[in-house]
N, CA, C and O atoms as a GROMACS GRO file, in nm:
protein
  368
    1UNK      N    1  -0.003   1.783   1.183
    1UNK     CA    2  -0.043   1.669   1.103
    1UNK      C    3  -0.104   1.565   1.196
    1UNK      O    4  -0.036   1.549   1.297
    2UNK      N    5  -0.197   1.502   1.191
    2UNK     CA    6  -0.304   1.402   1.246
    2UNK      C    7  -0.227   1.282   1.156
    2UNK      O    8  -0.170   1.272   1.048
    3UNK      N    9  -0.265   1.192   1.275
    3UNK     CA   10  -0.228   1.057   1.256
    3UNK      C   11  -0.315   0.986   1.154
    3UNK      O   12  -0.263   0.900   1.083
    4UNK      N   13  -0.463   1.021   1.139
    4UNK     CA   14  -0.520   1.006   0.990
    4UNK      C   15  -0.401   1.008   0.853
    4UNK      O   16  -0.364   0.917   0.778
    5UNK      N   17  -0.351   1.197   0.863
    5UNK     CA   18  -0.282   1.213   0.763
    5UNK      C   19  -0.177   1.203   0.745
    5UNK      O   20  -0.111   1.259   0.658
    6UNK      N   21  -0.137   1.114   0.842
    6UNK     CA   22   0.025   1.025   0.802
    6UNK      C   23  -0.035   0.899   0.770
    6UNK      O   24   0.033   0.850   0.680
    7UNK      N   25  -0.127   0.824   0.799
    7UNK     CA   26  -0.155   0.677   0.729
    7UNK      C   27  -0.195   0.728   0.614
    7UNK      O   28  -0.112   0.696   0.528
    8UNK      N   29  -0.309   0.812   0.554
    8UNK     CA   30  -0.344   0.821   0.451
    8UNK      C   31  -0.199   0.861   0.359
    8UNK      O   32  -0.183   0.777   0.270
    9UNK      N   33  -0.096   0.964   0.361
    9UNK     CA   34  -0.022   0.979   0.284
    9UNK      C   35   0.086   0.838   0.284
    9UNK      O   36   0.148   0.835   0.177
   10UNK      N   37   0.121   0.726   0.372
   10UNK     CA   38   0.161   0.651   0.350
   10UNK      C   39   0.055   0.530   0.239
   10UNK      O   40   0.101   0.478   0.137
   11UNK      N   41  -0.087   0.508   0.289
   11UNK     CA   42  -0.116   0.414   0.200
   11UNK      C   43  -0.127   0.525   0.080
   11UNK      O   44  -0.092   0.460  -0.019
   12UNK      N   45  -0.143   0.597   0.056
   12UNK     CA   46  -0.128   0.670  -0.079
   12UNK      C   47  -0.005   0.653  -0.171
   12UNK      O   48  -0.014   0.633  -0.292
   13UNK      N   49   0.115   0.662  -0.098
   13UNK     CA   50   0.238   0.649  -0.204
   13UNK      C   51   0.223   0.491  -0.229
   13UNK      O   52   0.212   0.444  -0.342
   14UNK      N   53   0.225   0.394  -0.081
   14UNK     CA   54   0.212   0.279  -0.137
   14UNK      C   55   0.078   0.215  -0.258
   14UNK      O   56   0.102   0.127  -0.340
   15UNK      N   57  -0.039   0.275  -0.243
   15UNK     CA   58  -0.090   0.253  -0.344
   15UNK      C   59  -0.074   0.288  -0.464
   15UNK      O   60  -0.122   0.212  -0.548
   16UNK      N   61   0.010   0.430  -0.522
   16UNK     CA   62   0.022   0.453  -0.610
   16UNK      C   63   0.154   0.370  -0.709
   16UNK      O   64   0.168   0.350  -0.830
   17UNK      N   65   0.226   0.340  -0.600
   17UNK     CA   66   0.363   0.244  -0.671
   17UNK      C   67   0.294   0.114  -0.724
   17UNK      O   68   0.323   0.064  -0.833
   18UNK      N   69   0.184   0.054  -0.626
   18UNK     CA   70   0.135  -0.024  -0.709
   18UNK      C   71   0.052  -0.017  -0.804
   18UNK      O   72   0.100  -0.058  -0.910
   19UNK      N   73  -0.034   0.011  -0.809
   19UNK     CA   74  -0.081   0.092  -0.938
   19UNK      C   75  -0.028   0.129  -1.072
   19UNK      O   76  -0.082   0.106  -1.180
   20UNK      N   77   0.114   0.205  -1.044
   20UNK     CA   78   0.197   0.198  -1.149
   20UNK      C   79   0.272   0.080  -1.198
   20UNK      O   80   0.300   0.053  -1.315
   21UNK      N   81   0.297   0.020  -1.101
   21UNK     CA   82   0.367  -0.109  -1.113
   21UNK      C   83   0.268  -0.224  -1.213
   21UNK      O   84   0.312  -0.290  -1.307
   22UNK      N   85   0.147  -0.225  -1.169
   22UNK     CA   86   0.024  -0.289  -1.216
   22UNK      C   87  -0.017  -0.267  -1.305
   22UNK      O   88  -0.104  -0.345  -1.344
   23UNK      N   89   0.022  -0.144  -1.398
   23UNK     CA   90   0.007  -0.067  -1.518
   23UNK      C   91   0.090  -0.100  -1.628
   23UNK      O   92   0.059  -0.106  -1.747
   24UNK      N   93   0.224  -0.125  -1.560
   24UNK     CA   94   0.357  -0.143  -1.657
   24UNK      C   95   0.354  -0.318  -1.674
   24UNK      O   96   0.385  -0.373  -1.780
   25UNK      N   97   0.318  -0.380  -1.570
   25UNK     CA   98   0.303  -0.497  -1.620
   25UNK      C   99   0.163  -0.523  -1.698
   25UNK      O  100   0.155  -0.632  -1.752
   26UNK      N  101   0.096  -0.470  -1.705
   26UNK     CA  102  -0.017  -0.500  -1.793
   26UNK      C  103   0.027  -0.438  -1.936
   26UNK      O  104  -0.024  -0.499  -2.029
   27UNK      N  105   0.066  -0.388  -1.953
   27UNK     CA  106   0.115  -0.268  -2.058
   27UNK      C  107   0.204  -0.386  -2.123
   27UNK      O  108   0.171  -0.430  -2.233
   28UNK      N  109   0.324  -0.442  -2.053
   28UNK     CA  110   0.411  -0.540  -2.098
   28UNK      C  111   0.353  -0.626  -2.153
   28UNK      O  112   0.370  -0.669  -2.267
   29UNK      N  113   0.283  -0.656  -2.079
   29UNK     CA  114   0.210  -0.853  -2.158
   29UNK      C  115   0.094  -0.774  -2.264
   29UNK      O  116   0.062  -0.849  -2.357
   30UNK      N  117   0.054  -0.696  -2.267
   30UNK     CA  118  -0.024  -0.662  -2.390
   30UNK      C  119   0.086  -0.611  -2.453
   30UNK      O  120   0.130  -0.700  -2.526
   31UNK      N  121   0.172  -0.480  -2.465
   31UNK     CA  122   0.228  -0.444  -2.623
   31UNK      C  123   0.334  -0.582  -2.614
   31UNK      O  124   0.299  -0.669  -2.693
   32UNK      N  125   0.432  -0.611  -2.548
   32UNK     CA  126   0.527  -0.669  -2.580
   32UNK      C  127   0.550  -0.844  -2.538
   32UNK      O  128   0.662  -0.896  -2.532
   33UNK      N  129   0.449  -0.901  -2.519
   33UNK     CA  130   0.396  -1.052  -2.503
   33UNK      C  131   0.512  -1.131  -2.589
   33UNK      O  132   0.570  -1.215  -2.520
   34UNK      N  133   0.558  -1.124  -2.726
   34UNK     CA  134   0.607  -1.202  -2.777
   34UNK      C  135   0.762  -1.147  -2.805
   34UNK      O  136   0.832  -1.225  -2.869
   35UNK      N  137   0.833  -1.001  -2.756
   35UNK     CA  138   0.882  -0.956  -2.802
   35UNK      C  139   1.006  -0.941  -2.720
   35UNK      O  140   1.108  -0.890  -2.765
   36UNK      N  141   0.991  -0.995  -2.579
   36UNK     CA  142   1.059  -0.913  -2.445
   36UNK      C  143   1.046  -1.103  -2.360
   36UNK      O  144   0.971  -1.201  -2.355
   37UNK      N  145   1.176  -1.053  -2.312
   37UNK     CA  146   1.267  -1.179  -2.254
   37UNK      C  147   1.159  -1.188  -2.110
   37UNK      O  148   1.172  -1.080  -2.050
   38UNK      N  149   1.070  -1.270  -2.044
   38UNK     CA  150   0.985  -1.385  -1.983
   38UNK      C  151   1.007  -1.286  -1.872
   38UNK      O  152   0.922  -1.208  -1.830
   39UNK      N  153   1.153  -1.303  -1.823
   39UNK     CA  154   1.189  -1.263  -1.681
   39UNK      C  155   1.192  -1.070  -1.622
   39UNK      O  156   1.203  -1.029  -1.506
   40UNK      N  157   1.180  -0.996  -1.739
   40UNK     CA  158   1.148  -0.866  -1.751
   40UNK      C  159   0.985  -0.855  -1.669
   40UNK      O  160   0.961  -0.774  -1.580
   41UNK      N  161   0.902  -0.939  -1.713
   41UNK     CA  162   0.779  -0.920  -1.605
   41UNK      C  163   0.836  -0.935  -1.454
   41UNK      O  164   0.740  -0.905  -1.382
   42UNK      N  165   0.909  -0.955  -1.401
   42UNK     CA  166   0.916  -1.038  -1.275
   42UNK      C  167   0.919  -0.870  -1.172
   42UNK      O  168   0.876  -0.849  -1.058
   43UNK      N  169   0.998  -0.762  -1.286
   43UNK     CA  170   0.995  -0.653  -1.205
   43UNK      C  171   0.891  -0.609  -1.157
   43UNK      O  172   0.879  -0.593  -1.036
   44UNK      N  173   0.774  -0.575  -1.264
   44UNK     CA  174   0.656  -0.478  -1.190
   44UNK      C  175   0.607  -0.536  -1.141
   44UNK      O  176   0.516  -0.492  -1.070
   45UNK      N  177   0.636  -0.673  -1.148
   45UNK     CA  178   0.524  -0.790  -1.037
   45UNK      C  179   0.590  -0.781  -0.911
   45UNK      O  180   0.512  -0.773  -0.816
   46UNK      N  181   0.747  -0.778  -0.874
   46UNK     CA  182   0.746  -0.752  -0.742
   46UNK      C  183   0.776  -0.658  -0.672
   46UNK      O  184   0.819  -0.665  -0.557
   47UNK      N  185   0.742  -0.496  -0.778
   47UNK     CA  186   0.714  -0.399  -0.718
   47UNK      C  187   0.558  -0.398  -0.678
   47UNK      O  188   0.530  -0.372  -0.561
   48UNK      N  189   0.474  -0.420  -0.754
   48UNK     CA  190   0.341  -0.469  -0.696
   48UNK      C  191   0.356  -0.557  -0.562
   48UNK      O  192   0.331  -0.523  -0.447
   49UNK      N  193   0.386  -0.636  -0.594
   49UNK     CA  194   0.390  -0.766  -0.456
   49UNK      C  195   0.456  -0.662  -0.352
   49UNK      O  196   0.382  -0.623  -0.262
   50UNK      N  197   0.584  -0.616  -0.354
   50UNK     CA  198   0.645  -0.548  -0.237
   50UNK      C  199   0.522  -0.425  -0.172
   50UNK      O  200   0.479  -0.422  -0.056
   51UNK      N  201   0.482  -0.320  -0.298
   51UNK     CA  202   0.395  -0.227  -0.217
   51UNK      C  203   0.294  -0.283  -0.137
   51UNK      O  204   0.256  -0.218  -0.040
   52UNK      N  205   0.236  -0.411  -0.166
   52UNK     CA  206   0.134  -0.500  -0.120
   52UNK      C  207   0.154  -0.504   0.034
   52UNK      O  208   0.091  -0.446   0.122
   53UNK      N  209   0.278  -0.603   0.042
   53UNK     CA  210   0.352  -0.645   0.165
   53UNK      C  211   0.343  -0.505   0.257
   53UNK      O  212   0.280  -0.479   0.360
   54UNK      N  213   0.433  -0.428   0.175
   54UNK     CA  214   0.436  -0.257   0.239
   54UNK      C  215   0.315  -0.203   0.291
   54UNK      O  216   0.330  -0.108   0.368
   55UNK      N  217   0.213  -0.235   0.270
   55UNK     CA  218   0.064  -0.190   0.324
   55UNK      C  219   0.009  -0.270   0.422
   55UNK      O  220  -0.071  -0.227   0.506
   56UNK      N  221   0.058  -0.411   0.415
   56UNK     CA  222   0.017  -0.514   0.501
   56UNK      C  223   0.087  -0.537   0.614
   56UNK      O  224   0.035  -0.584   0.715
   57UNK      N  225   0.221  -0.505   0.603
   57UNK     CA  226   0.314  -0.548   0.777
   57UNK      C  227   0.360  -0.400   0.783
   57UNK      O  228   0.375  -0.357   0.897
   58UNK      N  229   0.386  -0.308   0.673
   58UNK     CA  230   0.453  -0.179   0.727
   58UNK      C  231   0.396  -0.093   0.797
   58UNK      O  232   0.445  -0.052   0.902
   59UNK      N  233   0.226  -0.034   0.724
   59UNK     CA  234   0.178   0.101   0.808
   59UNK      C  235   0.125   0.039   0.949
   59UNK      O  236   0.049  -0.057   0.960
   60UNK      N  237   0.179   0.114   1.050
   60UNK     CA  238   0.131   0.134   1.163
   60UNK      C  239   0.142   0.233   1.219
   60UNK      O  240   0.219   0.326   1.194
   61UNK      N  241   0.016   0.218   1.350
   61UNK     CA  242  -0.068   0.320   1.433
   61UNK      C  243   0.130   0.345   1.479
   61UNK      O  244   0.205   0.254   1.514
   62UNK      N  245   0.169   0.498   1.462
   62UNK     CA  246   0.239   0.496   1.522
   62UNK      C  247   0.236   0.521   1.688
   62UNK      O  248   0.350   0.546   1.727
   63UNK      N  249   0.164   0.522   1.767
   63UNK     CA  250   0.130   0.507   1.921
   63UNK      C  251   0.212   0.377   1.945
   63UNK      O  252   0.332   0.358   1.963
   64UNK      N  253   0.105   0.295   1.937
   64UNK     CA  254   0.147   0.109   1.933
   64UNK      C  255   0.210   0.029   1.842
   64UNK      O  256   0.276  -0.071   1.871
   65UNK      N  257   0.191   0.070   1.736
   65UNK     CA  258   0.287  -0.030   1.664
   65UNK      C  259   0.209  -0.132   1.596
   65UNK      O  260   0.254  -0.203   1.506
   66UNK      N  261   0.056  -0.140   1.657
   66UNK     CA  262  -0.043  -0.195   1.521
   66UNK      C  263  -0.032  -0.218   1.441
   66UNK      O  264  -0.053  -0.111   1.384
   67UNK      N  265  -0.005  -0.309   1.345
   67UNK     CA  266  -0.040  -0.312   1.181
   67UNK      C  267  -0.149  -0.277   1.137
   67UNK      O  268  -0.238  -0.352   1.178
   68UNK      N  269  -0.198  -0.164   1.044
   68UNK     CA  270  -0.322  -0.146   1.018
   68UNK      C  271  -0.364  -0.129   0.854
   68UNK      O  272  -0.447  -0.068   0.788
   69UNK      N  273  -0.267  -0.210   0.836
   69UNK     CA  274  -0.270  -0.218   0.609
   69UNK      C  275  -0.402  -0.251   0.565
   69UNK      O  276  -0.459  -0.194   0.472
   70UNK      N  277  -0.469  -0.377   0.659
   70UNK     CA  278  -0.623  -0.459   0.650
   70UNK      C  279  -0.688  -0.353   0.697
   70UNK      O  280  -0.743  -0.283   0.612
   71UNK      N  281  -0.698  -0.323   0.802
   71UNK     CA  282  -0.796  -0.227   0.877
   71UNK      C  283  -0.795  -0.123   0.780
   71UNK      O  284  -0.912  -0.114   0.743
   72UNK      N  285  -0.718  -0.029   0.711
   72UNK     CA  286  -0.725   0.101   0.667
   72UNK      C  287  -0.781   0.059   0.458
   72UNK      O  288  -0.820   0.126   0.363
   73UNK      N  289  -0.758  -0.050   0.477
   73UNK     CA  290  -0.775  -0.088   0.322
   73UNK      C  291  -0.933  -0.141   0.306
   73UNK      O  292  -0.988  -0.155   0.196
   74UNK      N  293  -0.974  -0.158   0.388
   74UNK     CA  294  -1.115  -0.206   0.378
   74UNK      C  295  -1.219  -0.074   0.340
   74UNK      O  296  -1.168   0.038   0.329
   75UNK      N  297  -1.406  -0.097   0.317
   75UNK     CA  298  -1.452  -0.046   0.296
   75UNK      C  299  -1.498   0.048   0.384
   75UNK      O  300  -1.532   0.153   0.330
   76UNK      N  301  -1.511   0.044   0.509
   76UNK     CA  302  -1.526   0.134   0.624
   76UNK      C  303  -1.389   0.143   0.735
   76UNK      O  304  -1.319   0.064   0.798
   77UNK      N  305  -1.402   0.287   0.715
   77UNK     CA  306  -1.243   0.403   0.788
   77UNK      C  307  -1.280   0.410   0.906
   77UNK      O  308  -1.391   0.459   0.925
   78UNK      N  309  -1.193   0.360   1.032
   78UNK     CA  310  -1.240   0.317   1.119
   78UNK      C  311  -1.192   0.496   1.201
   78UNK      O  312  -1.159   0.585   1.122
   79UNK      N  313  -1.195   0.517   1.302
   79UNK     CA  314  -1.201   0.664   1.299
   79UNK      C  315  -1.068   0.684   1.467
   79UNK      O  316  -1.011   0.780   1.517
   80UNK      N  317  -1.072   0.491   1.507
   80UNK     CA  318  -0.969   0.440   1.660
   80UNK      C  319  -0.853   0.343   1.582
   80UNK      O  320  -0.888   0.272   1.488
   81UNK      N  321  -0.752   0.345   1.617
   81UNK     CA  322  -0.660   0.227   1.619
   81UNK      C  323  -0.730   0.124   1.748
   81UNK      O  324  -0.759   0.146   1.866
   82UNK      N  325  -0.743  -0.025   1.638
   82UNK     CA  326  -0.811  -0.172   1.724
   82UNK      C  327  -0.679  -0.181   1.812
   82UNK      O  328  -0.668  -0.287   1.872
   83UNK      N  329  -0.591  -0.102   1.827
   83UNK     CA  330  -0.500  -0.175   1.909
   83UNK      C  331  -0.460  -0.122   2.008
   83UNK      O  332  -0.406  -0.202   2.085
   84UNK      N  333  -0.464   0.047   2.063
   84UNK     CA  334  -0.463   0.121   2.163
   84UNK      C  335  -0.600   0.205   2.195
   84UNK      O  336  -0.635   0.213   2.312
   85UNK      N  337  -0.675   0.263   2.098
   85UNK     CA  338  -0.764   0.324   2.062
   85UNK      C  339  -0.756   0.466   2.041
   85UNK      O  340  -0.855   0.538   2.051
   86UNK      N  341  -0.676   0.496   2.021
   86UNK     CA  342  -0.649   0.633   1.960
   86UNK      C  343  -0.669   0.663   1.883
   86UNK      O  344  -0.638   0.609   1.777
   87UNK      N  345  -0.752   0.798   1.898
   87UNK     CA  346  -0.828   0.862   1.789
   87UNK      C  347  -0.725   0.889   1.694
   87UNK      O  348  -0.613   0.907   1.743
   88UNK      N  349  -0.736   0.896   1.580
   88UNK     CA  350  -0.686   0.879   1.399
   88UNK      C  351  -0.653   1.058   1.389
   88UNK      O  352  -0.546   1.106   1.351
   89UNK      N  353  -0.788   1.146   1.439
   89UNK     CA  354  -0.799   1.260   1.418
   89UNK      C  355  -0.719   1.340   1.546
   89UNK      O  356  -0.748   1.458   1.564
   90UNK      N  357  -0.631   1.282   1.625
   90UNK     CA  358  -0.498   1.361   1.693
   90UNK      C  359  -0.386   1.370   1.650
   90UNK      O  360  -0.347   1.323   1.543
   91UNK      N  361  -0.330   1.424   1.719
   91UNK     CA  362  -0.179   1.488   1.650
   91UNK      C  363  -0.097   1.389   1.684
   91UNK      O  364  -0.064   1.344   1.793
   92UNK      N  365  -0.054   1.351   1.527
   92UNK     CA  366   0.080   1.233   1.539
   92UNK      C  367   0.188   1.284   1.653
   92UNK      O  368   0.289   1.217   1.677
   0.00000   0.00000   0.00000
């Protein structure tokens, strides 16, 4: 397994919790807006917020210890960790 495909399968679960999380609260305030006690949103909002956090201080280059949640979430996949430079495509 390449160190690519341990960040990618980490921002993957973390994106998908949010996603779901982001789903169920949208889902809430549309079917059940008038129906469901205020503080019931607070869950999928801070399972959203937590996977957020989780992408932003958790994944790192495991070599160094980098945070790379910004770096790997942006529009261009950088192919080095900015913080040792190790290629992505070696063996974790």
């Amino acid at each position: 397994m390449t160190i690519r495909d341990q960040l990618k399968s980490q921002m993957f679960k973390a994106r998908a919790v949010a996603f779901g999380c982001w789903l169920v609260l949208a889902g809430c305030l549309f079917f059940f807006k008038n129906s469901i006690n205020p503080a019931w949103f607070s869950i999928p909002f801070i399972g959203f917020a937590g996977s957020v956090l989780y992408i932003l201080f958790f994944v790192k280059c495991p070599m160094c210890g980098a945070r790379l949640g910004q770096v790997l979430s942006s529009m261009h996949k950088p192919d080095f960790c900015p913080g040792c430079g190790v290629n992505f495509d070696s063996r974790a």
